[in-house]
Amino acid sequence: MQSSEILDRLVARVRFRHLSMLLELRRTGTIGKAANRLHLTQPALSKALKEIEDAFGFPIFRRGARGLVPTPAGQAVLNGAAVLLAELGHLNEVTRLSQQEPAMVLHLGAPSAISAGMLPAILAKLRTGDERVIVRLSEDPVPRLFERLVEGELDALLTSYNQAVFSAHRSSRLVYEHYLEHKYVVIAPMGSPLARKRVVTWKELLDMPWILPGSSFLARQALEGNFLRAGVAVPEPVVTSNHPATTIQLVAAGVGVSAVPETMMHAEERIRRIARIRVESMPQAVPTALVYRAGSADHPHLLRLREAIAEMMRAA
């Protein structure tokens, strides 16, 4: 059967309520629990599931010892179902807002380092077009942002390049466009003896009180790599802070030293609240990428976002 015939069959037989059923079955893991939450009888839900599987032409779940488990093909259907239902919600939001004035709504995800770094300049460019753009910004750790992108909650991510997370979602047909790199610098409170030295070794930094992001953050992993390459142990942070702006204020208050994106520390450096430390080999730059679902490449809001990034880079 040709792909167009398969699509016609799915359009004729699969409804949005069927997609909701599938996601509830995945959430609960049993037909009984899902039927209860959906206010259906178990036979009615079982019949509906069979009709959906017949429409697709393959089983979406298999019965395991712990309940329903998605098949590999079924997992792809469930991912697509989540995206379609999220898109329906986005469509409802756009049409509601457009009753007052035409609007484009962009659901964008970014970790805190990017939100406070390159993102303001991009959003400023995004708002210079003729059409009103409303941005729903979500700031989460990178792994959670990817989950929300795959599930359709977000249209795109501006994120640091995390190879482990990218590999985990390789089957989700995501597009990665590399744009910039975050250069990190080590900073200390103003007046720190380390700031007066011509060069500081990573060994000298080992015993300093460190303020670091959580262990899952790429910036933390990149910094730890510098200590390991220097042949010394990785320090245990005295404070864990996931937001660079907060980290800079902690350093300025004398709590400890840290490494932050260079673009974020200039203001505090100018008013002499912090000082940069010249380390023998500076922390590696962290690459930044725009990530989106392959099927969304031609969406108007995504095209406008890519234009805004290009404009920002030309102006930089």
CSV table of C-alpha atoms in Angstrom, one decimal:
chain,number,residue,atom,x,y,z
A,1,MET,CA,0.0,0.0,0.0
A,2,GLN,CA,1.3,3.4,-1.0
A,3,SER,CA,2.1,6.0,1.7
A,4,SER,CA,-0.7,8.3,0.4
A,5,GLU,CA,-3.2,5.4,0.8
A,6,ILE,CA,-2.0,4.7,4.4
A,7,LEU,CA,-2.4,8.4,5.2
A,8,ASP,CA,-5.9,8.5,3.8
A,9,ARG,CA,-6.8,5.5,5.9
A,10,LEU,CA,-5.4,7.0,9.1
A,11,VAL,CA,-7.2,10.3,8.5
A,12,ALA,CA,-10.4,8.5,8.0
A,13,ARG,CA,-10.2,6.2,11.0
A,14,VAL,CA,-8.0,7.9,13.7
A,15,ARG,CA,-9.4,10.8,15.8
A,16,PHE,CA,-7.9,13.1,18.4
A,17,ARG,CA,-9.8,11.2,21.1
A,18,HIS,CA,-8.0,8.1,20.0
A,19,LEU,CA,-4.7,9.8,20.5
A,20,SER,CA,-5.7,10.8,24.0
A,21,MET,CA,-6.6,7.2,24.7
A,22,LEU,CA,-3.2,6.0,23.6
A,23,LEU,CA,-1.4,8.5,25.8
A,24,GLU,CA,-3.6,7.6,28.8
A,25,LEU,CA,-2.8,3.9,28.2
A,26,ARG,CA,0.9,4.7,28.2
A,27,ARG,CA,0.6,6.8,31.4
A,28,THR,CA,-1.4,4.2,33.4
A,29,GLY,CA,0.1,1.0,31.9
A,30,THR,CA,-3.2,-0.9,32.1
A,31,ILE,CA,-6.5,-0.9,30.3
A,32,GLY,CA,-8.4,-0.9,33.6
A,33,LYS,CA,-6.8,2.2,35.0
A,34,ALA,CA,-7.0,4.0,31.7
A,35,ALA,CA,-10.6,3.1,31.2
A,36,ASN,CA,-11.4,4.5,34.7
A,37,ARG,CA,-9.6,7.8,34.0
A,38,LEU,CA,-11.3,8.1,30.7
A,39,HIS,CA,-14.8,7.2,32.1
A,40,LEU,CA,-15.1,4.2,29.7
A,41,THR,CA,-15.7,0.5,30.3
A,42,GLN,CA,-12.7,-1.8,29.8
A,43,PRO,CA,-14.4,-3.6,26.9
A,44,ALA,CA,-15.1,-0.3,25.2
A,45,LEU,CA,-11.4,0.8,25.6
A,46,SER,CA,-10.1,-2.6,24.5
A,47,LYS,CA,-12.3,-2.4,21.3
A,48,ALA,CA,-11.1,1.2,20.6
A,49,LEU,CA,-7.4,0.1,21.0
A,50,LYS,CA,-7.9,-2.7,18.5
A,51,GLU,CA,-9.5,-0.3,16.0
A,52,ILE,CA,-6.6,2.1,16.4
A,53,GLU,CA,-4.0,-0.7,15.9
A,54,ASP,CA,-5.9,-2.0,12.9
A,55,ALA,CA,-5.9,1.5,11.4
A,56,PHE,CA,-2.1,1.7,11.8
A,57,GLY,CA,-1.6,-1.9,10.8
A,58,PHE,CA,0.6,-3.0,13.7
A,59,PRO,CA,0.3,-3.4,17.5
A,60,ILE,CA,1.0,-0.3,19.5
A,61,PHE,CA,1.3,-2.1,22.9
A,62,ARG,CA,2.4,-5.5,24.0
A,63,ARG,CA,1.2,-7.1,27.2
A,64,GLY,CA,4.0,-7.5,29.7
A,65,ALA,CA,4.3,-8.6,33.3
A,66,ARG,CA,4.0,-5.0,34.4
A,67,GLY,CA,1.2,-4.1,32.1
A,68,LEU,CA,1.1,-2.4,28.6
A,69,VAL,CA,4.5,-1.7,27.1
A,70,PRO,CA,4.8,0.2,23.8
A,71,THR,CA,6.3,-1.7,20.8
A,72,PRO,CA,9.1,0.2,18.9
A,73,ALA,CA,6.6,1.2,16.2
A,74,GLY,CA,4.0,2.0,18.9
A,75,GLN,CA,6.5,4.3,20.7
A,76,ALA,CA,6.8,6.3,17.4
A,77,VAL,CA,3.0,6.6,17.3
A,78,LEU,CA,2.8,7.7,20.9
A,79,ASN,CA,5.5,10.4,20.3
A,80,GLY,CA,3.5,11.6,17.3
A,81,ALA,CA,0.2,11.5,19.3
A,82,ALA,CA,1.8,13.8,22.0
A,83,VAL,CA,3.0,16.2,19.3
A,84,LEU,CA,-0.4,16.3,17.5
A,85,LEU,CA,-2.3,17.0,20.7
A,86,ALA,CA,0.2,19.7,21.8
A,87,GLU,CA,-0.1,21.3,18.4
A,88,LEU,CA,-3.9,21.3,18.8
A,89,GLY,CA,-3.4,23.1,22.1
A,90,HIS,CA,-1.1,25.6,20.4
A,91,LEU,CA,-3.6,26.1,17.6
A,92,ASN,CA,-6.3,26.9,20.1
A,93,GLU,CA,-4.0,29.5,21.8
A,94,VAL,CA,-3.1,31.2,18.5
A,95,THR,CA,-6.7,31.4,17.3
A,96,ARG,CA,-7.8,32.8,20.7
A,97,LEU,CA,-5.1,35.5,20.6
A,98,SER,CA,-5.6,36.3,16.9
A,99,GLN,CA,-9.2,37.3,17.6
A,100,GLN,CA,-7.8,40.6,18.9
A,101,GLU,CA,-4.8,40.9,16.6
A,102,PRO,CA,-2.9,38.5,14.3
A,103,ALA,CA,-0.2,36.8,16.4
A,104,MET,CA,2.5,34.2,16.1
A,105,VAL,CA,3.1,32.2,19.3
A,106,LEU,CA,6.5,30.5,19.7
A,107,HIS,CA,7.0,28.0,22.5
A,108,LEU,CA,10.8,28.1,23.1
A,109,GLY,CA,13.0,26.3,25.5
A,110,ALA,CA,16.4,27.3,26.7
A,111,PRO,CA,18.7,26.5,29.7
A,112,SER,CA,19.3,29.4,32.0
A,113,ALA,CA,22.8,30.1,30.7
A,114,ILE,CA,21.4,30.8,27.2
A,115,SER,CA,18.3,32.6,28.5
A,116,ALA,CA,20.5,35.1,30.2
A,117,GLY,CA,23.2,35.2,27.5
A,118,MET,CA,22.4,35.2,23.8
A,119,LEU,CA,18.6,34.9,24.0
A,120,PRO,CA,17.7,38.6,24.8
A,121,ALA,CA,19.4,39.7,21.5
A,122,ILE,CA,17.6,37.0,19.5
A,123,LEU,CA,14.2,37.9,21.0
A,124,ALA,CA,14.8,41.6,20.3
A,125,LYS,CA,15.4,40.7,16.6
A,126,LEU,CA,12.3,38.4,16.6
A,127,ARG,CA,10.1,41.3,17.6
A,128,THR,CA,11.2,43.7,14.8
A,129,GLY,CA,9.0,42.0,12.2
A,130,ASP,CA,5.5,43.1,11.1
A,131,GLU,CA,3.7,40.3,12.8
A,132,ARG,CA,3.2,40.3,16.5
A,133,VAL,CA,5.2,37.5,18.1
A,134,ILE,CA,4.4,36.1,21.5
A,135,VAL,CA,7.1,33.9,23.1
A,136,ARG,CA,6.4,31.3,25.7
A,137,LEU,CA,9.8,30.7,27.2
A,138,SER,CA,10.6,27.6,29.3
A,139,GLU,CA,13.8,27.4,31.3
A,140,ASP,CA,14.7,23.8,32.3
A,141,PRO,CA,17.7,21.5,32.4
A,142,VAL,CA,18.6,20.3,28.9
A,143,PRO,CA,17.3,16.7,29.3
A,144,ARG,CA,13.9,17.9,30.4
A,145,LEU,CA,13.8,20.4,27.5
A,146,PHE,CA,14.4,17.7,25.0
A,147,GLU,CA,11.6,15.6,26.5
A,148,ARG,CA,9.2,18.5,26.1
A,149,LEU,CA,10.4,19.2,22.5
A,150,VAL,CA,9.8,15.5,21.5
A,151,GLU,CA,6.3,15.6,23.2
A,152,GLY,CA,5.3,18.7,21.2
A,153,GLU,CA,5.1,21.1,24.2
A,154,LEU,CA,7.9,23.2,22.7
A,155,ASP,CA,8.5,24.3,19.1
A,156,ALA,CA,12.3,24.6,19.4
A,157,LEU,CA,15.2,24.8,21.8
A,158,LEU,CA,18.2,27.0,22.0
A,159,THR,CA,20.5,24.9,24.0
A,160,SER,CA,24.1,23.9,24.7
A,161,TYR,CA,25.3,20.9,22.8
A,162,ASN,CA,24.9,17.8,25.1
A,163,GLN,CA,26.0,14.8,23.1
A,164,ALA,CA,24.5,12.3,25.6
A,165,VAL,CA,21.1,13.9,25.4
A,166,PHE,CA,21.2,14.3,21.6
A,167,SER,CA,22.1,10.6,21.2
A,168,ALA,CA,19.3,9.5,23.5
A,169,HIS,CA,16.8,11.3,21.2
A,170,ARG,CA,18.4,10.3,17.9
A,171,SER,CA,15.4,8.3,16.8
A,172,SER,CA,13.0,11.3,17.3
A,173,ARG,CA,14.0,13.0,13.9
A,174,LEU,CA,15.4,16.2,15.5
A,175,VAL,CA,17.3,18.8,13.5
A,176,TYR,CA,20.4,20.4,15.0
A,177,GLU,CA,21.7,23.7,13.7
A,178,HIS,CA,25.0,24.8,15.3
A,179,TYR,CA,25.3,28.6,15.7
A,180,LEU,CA,27.6,30.0,18.4
A,181,GLU,CA,29.8,28.9,21.2
A,182,HIS,CA,29.7,30.0,24.8
A,183,LYS,CA,33.1,31.0,26.1
A,184,TYR,CA,33.4,30.5,29.8
A,185,VAL,CA,35.7,32.4,32.2
A,186,VAL,CA,36.7,31.7,35.8
A,187,ILE,CA,35.7,34.5,38.1
A,188,ALA,CA,36.5,35.4,41.8
A,189,PRO,CA,35.4,38.1,44.2
A,190,MET,CA,37.1,41.4,43.7
A,191,GLY,CA,40.4,41.6,45.7
A,192,SER,CA,41.1,37.9,45.4
A,193,PRO,CA,44.9,37.3,45.3
A,194,LEU,CA,44.3,34.9,42.4
A,195,ALA,CA,43.1,37.8,40.2
A,196,ARG,CA,46.5,39.5,40.5
A,197,LYS,CA,48.5,36.5,39.3
A,198,ARG,CA,49.6,36.4,35.6
A,199,VAL,CA,48.6,32.7,35.3
A,200,VAL,CA,46.8,30.4,37.7
A,201,THR,CA,47.0,26.6,37.4
A,202,TRP,CA,44.0,24.3,37.9
A,203,LYS,CA,45.9,22.8,40.8
A,204,GLU,CA,45.9,26.1,42.6
A,205,LEU,CA,42.1,26.4,42.0
A,206,LEU,CA,41.5,22.9,43.5
A,207,ASP,CA,41.2,24.1,47.1
A,208,MET,CA,39.1,27.2,46.4
A,209,PRO,CA,35.4,27.2,47.4
A,210,TRP,CA,33.6,26.5,44.1
A,211,ILE,CA,30.1,27.4,43.1
A,212,LEU,CA,29.0,25.0,40.3
A,213,PRO,CA,25.9,24.0,38.4
A,214,GLY,CA,24.4,20.5,38.9
A,215,SER,CA,26.3,17.5,37.7
A,216,SER,CA,24.0,17.0,34.7
A,217,PHE,CA,24.8,20.5,33.3
A,218,LEU,CA,27.2,20.6,30.3
A,219,ALA,CA,29.1,23.6,31.8
A,220,ARG,CA,29.8,21.6,34.9
A,221,GLN,CA,31.1,18.6,32.9
A,222,ALA,CA,33.3,20.9,30.7
A,223,LEU,CA,34.8,22.5,33.8
A,224,GLU,CA,35.5,19.2,35.5
A,225,GLY,CA,37.3,18.1,32.3
A,226,ASN,CA,39.8,20.9,32.8
A,227,PHE,CA,40.7,19.6,36.3
A,228,LEU,CA,41.0,16.0,35.0
A,229,ARG,CA,43.2,17.0,32.1
A,230,ALA,CA,45.4,18.8,34.6
A,231,GLY,CA,45.8,15.6,36.6
A,232,VAL,CA,44.0,16.8,39.7
A,233,ALA,CA,40.8,15.8,41.4
A,234,VAL,CA,37.5,17.5,40.7
A,235,PRO,CA,36.5,19.9,43.6
A,236,GLU,CA,33.3,19.4,45.5
A,237,PRO,CA,31.2,22.6,45.2
A,238,VAL,CA,30.3,24.5,48.4
A,239,VAL,CA,27.2,25.8,46.6
A,240,THR,CA,25.3,24.3,43.7
A,241,SER,CA,23.7,27.0,41.6
A,242,ASN,CA,22.2,26.3,38.2
A,243,HIS,CA,21.6,29.9,37.1
A,244,PRO,CA,24.7,31.9,36.0
A,245,ALA,CA,23.2,35.2,37.1
A,246,THR,CA,22.8,33.9,40.6
A,247,THR,CA,26.3,32.4,40.5
A,248,ILE,CA,27.8,35.8,39.6
A,249,GLN,CA,26.1,37.4,42.5
A,250,LEU,CA,27.3,34.7,44.9
A,251,VAL,CA,30.9,35.2,43.6
A,252,ALA,CA,30.5,39.0,44.1
A,253,ALA,CA,29.4,38.4,47.6
A,254,GLY,CA,32.5,36.5,48.4
A,255,VAL,CA,31.0,33.0,48.6
A,256,GLY,CA,33.5,31.4,46.2
A,257,VAL,CA,34.8,31.2,42.7
A,258,SER,CA,33.1,29.9,39.6
A,259,ALA,CA,33.1,29.7,35.8
A,260,VAL,CA,30.3,31.5,33.9
A,261,PRO,CA,29.6,32.6,30.3
A,262,GLU,CA,31.9,35.5,29.5
A,263,THR,CA,28.9,37.5,28.0
A,264,MET,CA,27.2,37.5,31.4
A,265,MET,CA,30.0,38.8,33.6
A,266,HIS,CA,30.9,42.1,31.9
A,267,ALA,CA,28.6,44.3,33.9
A,268,GLU,CA,29.8,43.1,37.3
A,269,GLU,CA,33.4,43.2,36.1
A,270,ARG,CA,33.0,46.9,35.0
A,271,ILE,CA,31.8,48.0,38.4
A,272,ARG,CA,34.6,46.0,40.0
A,273,ARG,CA,32.5,43.5,42.0
A,274,ILE,CA,34.2,40.5,40.4
A,275,ALA,CA,37.5,39.8,38.7
A,276,ARG,CA,38.4,37.2,36.1
A,277,ILE,CA,41.1,34.7,36.8
A,278,ARG,CA,43.6,34.0,34.0
A,279,VAL,CA,43.8,30.2,34.1
A,280,GLU,CA,46.6,28.3,32.3
A,281,SER,CA,44.0,26.8,29.9
A,282,MET,CA,40.6,28.3,30.0
A,283,PRO,CA,37.5,26.2,30.2
A,284,GLN,CA,36.4,24.8,26.9
A,285,ALA,CA,33.8,26.8,24.9
A,286,VAL,CA,30.3,25.2,24.9
A,287,PRO,CA,28.7,25.0,21.5
A,288,THR,CA,25.1,26.2,21.1
A,289,ALA,CA,22.5,24.8,18.8
A,290,LEU,CA,19.0,25.5,17.6
A,291,VAL,CA,17.0,22.2,17.9
A,292,TYR,CA,13.6,21.4,16.4
A,293,ARG,CA,11.5,18.6,15.1
A,294,ALA,CA,12.2,17.8,11.4
A,295,GLY,CA,8.5,18.0,10.6
A,296,SER,CA,8.4,21.6,11.9
A,297,ALA,CA,11.1,22.9,9.6
A,298,ASP,CA,8.7,25.0,7.5
A,299,HIS,CA,6.5,26.3,10.3
A,300,PRO,CA,6.3,30.2,10.0
A,301,HIS,CA,7.3,30.7,13.7
A,302,LEU,CA,10.4,28.6,13.3
A,303,LEU,CA,11.4,30.3,10.0
A,304,ARG,CA,11.1,33.6,11.8
A,305,LEU,CA,13.2,32.4,14.7
A,306,ARG,CA,15.9,31.2,12.4
A,307,GLU,CA,15.9,34.6,10.6
A,308,ALA,CA,16.2,36.4,14.0
A,309,ILE,CA,19.2,34.2,14.9
A,310,ALA,CA,20.9,35.0,11.6
A,311,GLU,CA,20.2,38.7,12.1
A,312,MET,CA,21.6,38.6,15.6
A,313,MET,CA,24.8,36.9,14.4
A,314,ARG,CA,25.3,39.4,11.6
A,315,ALA,CA,25.0,42.2,14.1
A,316,ALA,CA,27.4,40.6,16.5
